[in-house]
Tab-separated table of C-alpha atoms in Angstrom:
chain	number	residue	atom	x	y	z
C	1	MET	CA	-121.288	-105.588	-63.846
C	2	SER	CA	-124.616	-104.528	-62.416
C	3	GLN	CA	-125.079	-103.793	-58.710
C	4	SER	CA	-126.993	-107.044	-58.165
C	5	GLU	CA	-124.145	-109.063	-59.763
C	6	ILE	CA	-121.592	-107.325	-57.558
C	7	ASP	CA	-123.681	-108.061	-54.434
C	8	SER	CA	-123.994	-111.731	-55.446
C	9	LEU	CA	-120.242	-112.042	-55.980
C	10	LEU	CA	-119.460	-110.454	-52.600
C	11	GLU	CA	-121.945	-112.763	-50.865
C	12	ALA	CA	-120.373	-115.827	-52.542
C	13	MET	CA	-116.871	-114.747	-51.489
C	14	THR	CA	-118.062	-114.184	-47.899
C	15	SER	CA	-119.739	-117.591	-47.675
C	16	GLY	CA	-116.666	-119.347	-49.106
C	17	SER	CA	-118.387	-120.807	-52.177
C	18	VAL	CA	-115.960	-118.869	-54.355
C	19	ASN	CA	-112.187	-119.427	-53.903
C	20	VAL	CA	-110.469	-116.043	-54.172
C	21	ASP	CA	-106.984	-117.598	-54.531
C	22	LYS	CA	-108.043	-119.570	-57.606
C	23	ILE	CA	-109.484	-116.445	-59.194
C	24	LYS	CA	-106.170	-114.641	-58.666
C	25	GLN	CA	-104.240	-117.525	-60.213
C	26	LYS	CA	-106.420	-117.514	-63.330
C	27	GLN	CA	-105.965	-113.796	-63.926
C	28	PRO	CA	-103.606	-113.087	-66.834
C	29	GLY	CA	-100.401	-111.235	-66.136
C	30	THR	CA	-100.605	-107.460	-66.318
C	31	LYS	CA	-98.018	-104.882	-67.160
C	32	LEU	CA	-97.983	-101.289	-66.003
C	33	TYR	CA	-98.132	-98.691	-68.794
C	34	ASP	CA	-97.559	-94.994	-68.218
C	35	PHE	CA	-99.522	-93.012	-70.814
C	36	ARG	CA	-97.373	-89.994	-69.998
C	37	ARG	CA	-94.319	-91.936	-71.213
C	38	PRO	CA	-95.285	-93.933	-74.305
C	39	ASN	CA	-92.470	-96.030	-75.775
C	40	LYS	CA	-92.384	-94.754	-79.344
C	41	PHE	CA	-88.871	-96.013	-80.086
C	42	THR	CA	-88.843	-99.804	-80.421
C	43	LYS	CA	-85.947	-101.983	-79.274
C	44	GLU	CA	-84.868	-102.322	-82.908
C	45	HIS	CA	-84.803	-98.530	-83.308
C	46	LEU	CA	-82.646	-98.185	-80.195
C	47	ARG	CA	-80.284	-100.933	-81.371
C	48	THR	CA	-79.790	-99.122	-84.673
C	49	LEU	CA	-79.196	-95.838	-82.853
C	50	ASP	CA	-76.633	-97.628	-80.686
C	51	MET	CA	-74.764	-98.954	-83.764
C	52	VAL	CA	-74.769	-95.509	-85.372
C	53	SER	CA	-73.597	-93.933	-82.112
C	54	GLN	CA	-70.736	-96.423	-81.763
C	55	GLN	CA	-69.527	-95.402	-85.222
C	56	TYR	CA	-69.934	-91.715	-84.351
C	57	ALA	CA	-67.949	-92.201	-81.128
C	58	ARG	CA	-65.038	-93.753	-83.055
C	59	LEU	CA	-65.014	-90.924	-85.606
C	60	LEU	CA	-65.231	-88.320	-82.844
C	61	SER	CA	-62.363	-89.884	-80.885
C	62	SER	CA	-60.128	-89.832	-83.933
C	63	PHE	CA	-61.062	-86.260	-84.876
C	64	LEU	CA	-60.720	-84.707	-81.402
C	65	SER	CA	-57.416	-86.469	-80.719
C	66	GLY	CA	-55.948	-84.973	-83.892
C	67	TYR	CA	-57.659	-81.591	-83.546
C	68	LEU	CA	-56.597	-81.039	-79.933
C	69	ARG	CA	-53.324	-83.022	-80.199
C	70	THR	CA	-53.992	-85.059	-77.102
C	71	ASN	CA	-55.439	-88.444	-76.220
C	72	ILE	CA	-59.245	-88.211	-76.212
C	73	THR	CA	-61.520	-91.253	-76.110
C	74	ILE	CA	-65.261	-91.066	-76.701
C	75	GLU	CA	-67.460	-94.063	-75.944
C	76	VAL	CA	-71.203	-94.671	-75.849
C	77	GLY	CA	-72.509	-94.724	-72.290
C	78	SER	CA	-76.195	-95.438	-72.859
C	79	VAL	CA	-78.976	-95.278	-75.450
C	80	GLY	CA	-82.550	-94.980	-74.236
C	81	GLN	CA	-85.776	-93.027	-74.411
C	82	MET	CA	-87.479	-90.641	-71.997
C	83	ILE	CA	-89.704	-87.601	-72.057
C	84	TYR	CA	-88.317	-84.149	-72.834
C	85	GLU	CA	-88.979	-82.830	-69.322
C	86	GLU	CA	-86.825	-85.564	-67.763
C	87	PHE	CA	-83.998	-84.710	-70.144
C	88	THR	CA	-83.996	-81.012	-69.225
C	89	LEU	CA	-84.105	-81.862	-65.501
C	90	SER	CA	-81.252	-84.398	-65.748
C	91	ILE	CA	-78.573	-82.059	-67.122
C	92	PRO	CA	-76.686	-79.516	-65.003
C	93	SER	CA	-76.938	-75.761	-65.156
C	94	PRO	CA	-74.893	-74.054	-66.433
C	95	THR	CA	-73.963	-76.237	-69.393
C	96	VAL	CA	-73.584	-75.789	-73.157
C	97	LEU	CA	-76.614	-76.653	-75.268
C	98	SER	CA	-76.224	-76.540	-79.041
C	99	ILE	CA	-79.604	-76.511	-80.760
C	100	PHE	CA	-79.171	-77.618	-84.358
C	101	ALA	CA	-81.210	-78.755	-87.346
C	102	MET	CA	-80.716	-81.965	-89.323
C	103	ASP	CA	-81.578	-80.562	-92.752
C	104	PRO	CA	-83.793	-81.569	-94.558
C	105	LEU	CA	-85.655	-82.848	-91.446
C	106	GLU	CA	-87.878	-80.346	-89.670
C	107	GLY	CA	-87.438	-79.495	-86.019
C	108	SER	CA	-84.471	-79.132	-83.706
C	109	VAL	CA	-82.058	-81.550	-82.065
C	110	ILE	CA	-79.978	-80.813	-78.960
C	111	LEU	CA	-76.325	-81.586	-78.264
C	112	GLU	CA	-75.377	-80.990	-74.637
C	113	THR	CA	-71.685	-80.788	-73.760
C	114	SER	CA	-71.124	-80.853	-70.003
C	115	PRO	CA	-68.788	-78.384	-68.249
C	116	GLN	CA	-66.507	-81.320	-67.332
C	117	PHE	CA	-65.962	-81.797	-71.062
C	118	ILE	CA	-66.101	-78.317	-72.563
C	119	PHE	CA	-63.783	-76.551	-70.090
C	120	PRO	CA	-60.815	-78.962	-70.571
C	121	VAL	CA	-61.298	-78.781	-74.350
C	122	ILE	CA	-61.249	-74.973	-74.291
C	123	ASP	CA	-58.191	-75.100	-72.039
C	124	LEU	CA	-56.419	-77.335	-74.588
C	125	LEU	CA	-57.279	-74.950	-77.426
C	126	PHE	CA	-55.760	-72.062	-75.469
C	127	GLY	CA	-52.546	-74.037	-74.926
C	128	GLY	CA	-53.283	-75.346	-71.447
C	129	PRO	CA	-52.902	-78.900	-70.116
C	130	GLY	CA	-56.623	-79.660	-70.435
C	131	THR	CA	-57.709	-79.407	-66.802
C	132	ALA	CA	-61.299	-78.854	-65.702
C	133	SER	CA	-62.437	-75.910	-63.648
C	134	GLU	CA	-62.890	-76.793	-59.994
C	135	LYS	CA	-65.902	-74.488	-59.632
C	136	LEU	CA	-69.024	-74.810	-61.777
C	137	ARG	CA	-69.367	-71.366	-63.357
C	138	GLU	CA	-70.923	-69.650	-66.334
C	139	LEU	CA	-68.915	-69.468	-69.555
C	140	THR	CA	-67.582	-66.088	-70.588
C	141	ASP	CA	-68.566	-64.571	-73.951
C	142	ILE	CA	-65.216	-65.602	-75.462
C	143	GLU	CA	-65.590	-69.146	-74.122
C	144	LEU	CA	-69.098	-69.354	-75.604
C	145	ILE	CA	-67.765	-68.365	-79.048
C	146	VAL	CA	-65.039	-71.003	-78.780
C	147	ALA	CA	-67.539	-73.606	-77.528
C	148	LYS	CA	-69.794	-72.920	-80.517
C	149	LYS	CA	-66.852	-73.486	-82.866
C	150	ILE	CA	-65.930	-76.744	-81.078
C	151	ASN	CA	-69.495	-78.076	-81.174
C	152	ALA	CA	-69.773	-77.202	-84.866
C	153	LYS	CA	-66.661	-79.315	-85.467
C	154	ILE	CA	-68.117	-82.137	-83.359
C	155	LEU	CA	-71.303	-82.134	-85.450
C	156	GLU	CA	-69.349	-82.298	-88.725
C	157	SER	CA	-68.525	-85.964	-88.063
C	158	MET	CA	-72.148	-86.945	-87.448
C	159	PRO	CA	-73.398	-87.240	-91.095
C	160	GLN	CA	-70.591	-89.708	-91.879
C	161	ALA	CA	-71.753	-91.994	-89.073
C	162	TRP	CA	-75.393	-91.689	-90.168
C	163	ASN	CA	-74.835	-92.124	-93.919
C	164	GLU	CA	-76.277	-95.676	-93.950
C	165	VAL	CA	-79.486	-94.438	-92.301
C	166	LEU	CA	-79.992	-90.819	-93.281
C	167	ALA	CA	-78.238	-88.144	-95.326
C	168	PHE	CA	-78.428	-84.777	-93.578
C	169	THR	CA	-76.509	-81.566	-92.972
C	170	PRO	CA	-76.193	-80.316	-89.355
C	171	ARG	CA	-76.784	-76.585	-88.893
C	172	ILE	CA	-76.444	-74.891	-85.503
C	173	GLN	CA	-79.432	-72.627	-84.843
C	174	SER	CA	-78.649	-71.290	-81.379
C	175	MET	CA	-76.754	-71.933	-78.154
C	176	GLU	CA	-77.918	-71.785	-74.550
C	177	THR	CA	-76.376	-72.415	-71.118
C	178	ASN	CA	-79.576	-72.818	-69.069
C	179	PRO	CA	-81.535	-75.997	-69.973
C	180	ARG	CA	-84.626	-74.740	-68.115
C	181	LEU	CA	-85.033	-71.966	-70.686
C	182	GLN	CA	-85.067	-74.328	-73.663
C	183	GLN	CA	-88.716	-75.310	-73.918
C	184	LEU	CA	-88.489	-76.453	-77.527
C	185	TYR	CA	-91.011	-79.253	-77.129
C	186	SER	CA	-93.854	-80.359	-74.931
C	187	PRO	CA	-92.690	-81.735	-71.547
C	188	ASN	CA	-94.226	-85.130	-72.461
C	189	GLU	CA	-92.607	-85.345	-75.908
C	190	VAL	CA	-90.685	-88.628	-76.270
C	191	VAL	CA	-86.991	-88.275	-77.087
C	192	ALA	CA	-84.132	-90.681	-77.673
C	193	LEU	CA	-81.186	-89.807	-75.435
C	194	ILE	CA	-77.693	-90.950	-76.396
C	195	THR	CA	-75.033	-90.361	-73.744
C	196	PHE	CA	-71.339	-90.286	-74.692
C	197	ILE	CA	-68.564	-90.481	-72.096
C	198	ALA	CA	-65.359	-88.577	-72.858
C	199	HIS	CA	-61.932	-89.373	-71.389
C	200	ILE	CA	-59.302	-86.649	-71.796
C	201	ASN	CA	-55.699	-87.702	-71.139
C	202	ASP	CA	-57.137	-90.798	-69.425
C	203	GLU	CA	-58.045	-88.650	-66.434
C	204	VAL	CA	-60.800	-86.102	-66.959
C	205	GLU	CA	-64.237	-87.557	-67.575
C	206	GLY	CA	-67.050	-85.534	-69.120
C	207	MET	CA	-70.259	-86.295	-70.950
C	208	LEU	CA	-71.996	-85.381	-74.180
C	209	ASN	CA	-75.752	-85.916	-74.516
C	210	LEU	CA	-77.503	-86.098	-77.867
C	211	CYS	CA	-81.270	-85.542	-77.604
C	212	LEU	CA	-83.241	-86.747	-80.649
C	213	PRO	CA	-86.978	-85.947	-80.397
C	214	TYR	CA	-89.260	-88.565	-81.926
C	215	ILE	CA	-91.185	-85.848	-83.747
C	216	VAL	CA	-88.004	-84.959	-85.686
C	217	LEU	CA	-87.167	-88.552	-86.673
C	218	ASP	CA	-90.784	-89.567	-87.298
C	219	PRO	CA	-90.648	-89.034	-91.128
C	220	VAL	CA	-87.663	-91.404	-91.391
C	221	ILE	CA	-88.224	-93.651	-88.360
C	222	SER	CA	-88.629	-96.734	-90.585
C	223	ARG	CA	-85.005	-96.320	-91.683
C	224	LEU	CA	-83.902	-97.212	-88.174
C	225	SER	CA	-85.179	-100.726	-88.855
C	226	VAL	CA	-82.437	-103.206	-89.800
C	227	ARG	CA	-84.799	-104.871	-92.281
C	228	GLN	CA	-85.410	-101.558	-94.053
C	229	GLN	CA	-81.656	-101.003	-94.298
C	230	TYR	CA	-81.218	-104.334	-96.095
C	231	ILE	CA	-84.057	-103.443	-98.477
C	232	ARG	CA	-82.443	-100.111	-99.324
C	233	LYS	CA	-79.038	-101.713	-99.869
C	234	ALA	CA	-80.567	-104.306	-102.194
C	235	GLY	CA	-82.487	-101.680	-104.180
C	236	THR	CA	-81.973	-100.505	-107.732
C	237	ALA	CA	-78.446	-99.380	-108.574
C	238	LYS	CA	-77.897	-95.655	-109.034
C	239	LYS	CA	-76.880	-94.161	-112.355
C	240	GLU	CA	-73.587	-93.057	-110.810
C	241	ASP	CA	-72.829	-96.647	-109.754
C	242	LEU	CA	-73.572	-97.976	-113.241
C	243	SER	CA	-71.392	-95.280	-114.788
C	244	LEU	CA	-68.477	-96.168	-112.501
C	245	LEU	CA	-68.967	-99.869	-113.210
C	246	LYS	CA	-68.825	-99.278	-116.974
C	247	HIS	CA	-65.727	-97.127	-116.567
C	248	TRP	CA	-63.738	-99.720	-114.611
C	249	LEU	CA	-64.939	-102.584	-116.786
C	250	GLY	CA	-63.640	-100.604	-119.739
C	251	GLN	CA	-60.184	-100.647	-118.157
C	252	SER	CA	-60.106	-104.458	-117.873
C	253	GLU	CA	-57.738	-106.443	-120.101
C	254	ILE	CA	-59.009	-109.484	-122.028
C	255	ASP	CA	-57.303	-112.138	-124.174
C	256	LEU	CA	-58.265	-112.452	-127.859
C	257	GLU	CA	-57.368	-115.630	-129.757
C	258	VAL	CA	-58.025	-116.285	-133.455
C	259	VAL	CA	-58.084	-119.902	-134.649
C	260	LEU	CA	-57.275	-120.350	-138.367
C	261	GLY	CA	-58.516	-123.918	-138.361
C	262	VAL	CA	-58.018	-127.392	-136.907
C	263	SER	CA	-56.240	-130.419	-138.320
C	264	GLU	CA	-56.109	-133.911	-136.806
C	265	LEU	CA	-52.777	-135.829	-137.017
C	266	THR	CA	-51.452	-139.051	-135.642
C	267	VAL	CA	-48.368	-139.031	-133.458
C	268	ARG	CA	-46.381	-140.635	-136.303
C	269	GLU	CA	-47.517	-137.893	-138.748
C	270	MET	CA	-46.641	-135.227	-136.211
C	271	LEU	CA	-43.113	-136.600	-135.797
C	272	GLU	CA	-42.606	-136.685	-139.579
C	273	ILE	CA	-43.544	-133.018	-140.179
C	274	GLN	CA	-40.754	-131.091	-141.936
C	275	LYS	CA	-40.228	-127.588	-143.223
C	276	GLY	CA	-42.312	-127.004	-146.359
C	277	ASN	CA	-45.018	-129.549	-145.543
C	278	VAL	CA	-48.646	-128.435	-146.065
C	279	LEU	CA	-51.303	-129.100	-143.420
C	280	VAL	CA	-54.937	-129.336	-144.462
C	281	LEU	CA	-57.251	-127.485	-142.059
C	282	ASN	CA	-60.969	-128.071	-141.516
C	283	LYS	CA	-61.866	-124.638	-142.953
C	284	GLN	CA	-62.832	-123.715	-146.506
C	285	MET	CA	-61.362	-120.597	-148.111
C	286	ASP	CA	-64.671	-118.693	-147.861
C	287	GLN	CA	-65.383	-119.672	-144.229
C	288	ASP	CA	-64.871	-117.270	-141.302
C	289	MET	CA	-62.187	-117.953	-138.750
C	290	GLU	CA	-63.120	-118.193	-135.071
C	291	MET	CA	-62.232	-115.564	-132.458
C	292	TYR	CA	-62.228	-116.548	-128.784
C	293	VAL	CA	-62.574	-113.951	-125.996
C	294	ASN	CA	-61.044	-115.221	-122.748
C	295	GLY	CA	-61.505	-118.782	-124.015
C	296	LEU	CA	-65.114	-118.335	-125.148
C	297	LEU	CA	-66.119	-118.387	-128.826
C	298	LYS	CA	-67.664	-114.987	-129.613
C	299	PHE	CA	-66.984	-113.803	-133.199
C	300	GLY	CA	-66.448	-114.936	-136.781
C	301	VAL	CA	-63.582	-112.996	-138.430
C	302	GLN	CA	-61.686	-112.658	-141.711
C	303	ALA	CA	-57.890	-112.290	-141.961
C	304	GLY	CA	-56.286	-109.128	-143.315
C	305	SER	CA	-53.696	-106.483	-142.529
C	306	LEU	CA	-53.597	-102.981	-141.110
C	307	GLY	CA	-50.460	-101.083	-141.992
C	308	ASN	CA	-47.528	-103.336	-141.145
C	309	HIS	CA	-49.610	-105.462	-138.770
C	310	ARG	CA	-51.670	-108.579	-139.307
C	311	ALA	CA	-55.310	-108.008	-138.417
C	312	VAL	CA	-58.766	-109.563	-138.477
C	313	GLN	CA	-62.120	-108.028	-139.291
C	314	VAL	CA	-65.178	-109.031	-137.290
C	315	ILE	CA	-67.774	-110.391	-139.701
C	316	SER	CA	-70.332	-112.054	-137.461
C	317	LEU	CA	-71.385	-112.477	-133.826
C	318	ILE	CA	-71.534	-116.033	-132.564
C	319	GLU	CA	-74.044	-116.392	-129.714
C	320	GLY	CA	-72.151	-119.157	-127.945
C	321	ASP	CA	-70.022	-122.214	-128.295
C	322	GLN	CA	-71.833	-125.353	-127.174
C	323	ASP	CA	-68.584	-126.810	-125.881
C	324	ASN	CA	-67.970	-123.778	-123.660
C	325	GLU	CA	-71.474	-123.117	-122.369
């Protein structure tokens, strides 16, 4: 608007010729948008991540309970998105950060295991009851080595949970205890944060945080769409699948039935049949007999023998029996 138009509008509002309340009512609804925090992950992406995480939590609960020989339950606490700076500020220090790659994707992903989780797990591995340390302290060098081994085991279950979305191999690149020193990405980089809550012996409660930067998942972000998953499942069959299908079909048993011919008799004629009687069939001597496969007419055959067994030789292929189509 020009300055003269602004002055005219202000004069009209002052004189009362323009109703300010009506103008406000006609204004369309607005929504605040923070350009520092763009929502790159859609609701559908987050729902898919939640489903994958639920599966991962079940696998992790089963593995850790058997590995540590105690009752451990892992459940999904939340799935959301934030910027990388908020993630680093939200986790305690010290903690255990495992920076790993999801080969063949480029970039790094972070798994954070809180002290309330990692200390009881280490205690269980050393034969203790699985109690947490009362004081928040740094891990010793031996504890860091053990924690790296534990986190490597935890990551081994992840590809199985993700197999419907992405095939990858986790590879730990480094470990850190101070989140402020891990400036892997720009502070404003959008990440998906999946929080898992761990219950050890139904008493101790710790957390695991999985930080998935958008820049890492960007090449395969479309696979987080449910529609894309259905398209992939309905795609062309793999050669391995066809080979397995042929193998198991080859093991199936089928019924073969050879019909020499057909003769029509009355009930009286049927009751009068005796040993030595000759029945006239509807086949000539030079005509092929009919072979049925599971009740369907498929082949024309000739009678013969093979060793001490009666046999037939396939002479022709019959496309289909009109009565059985």
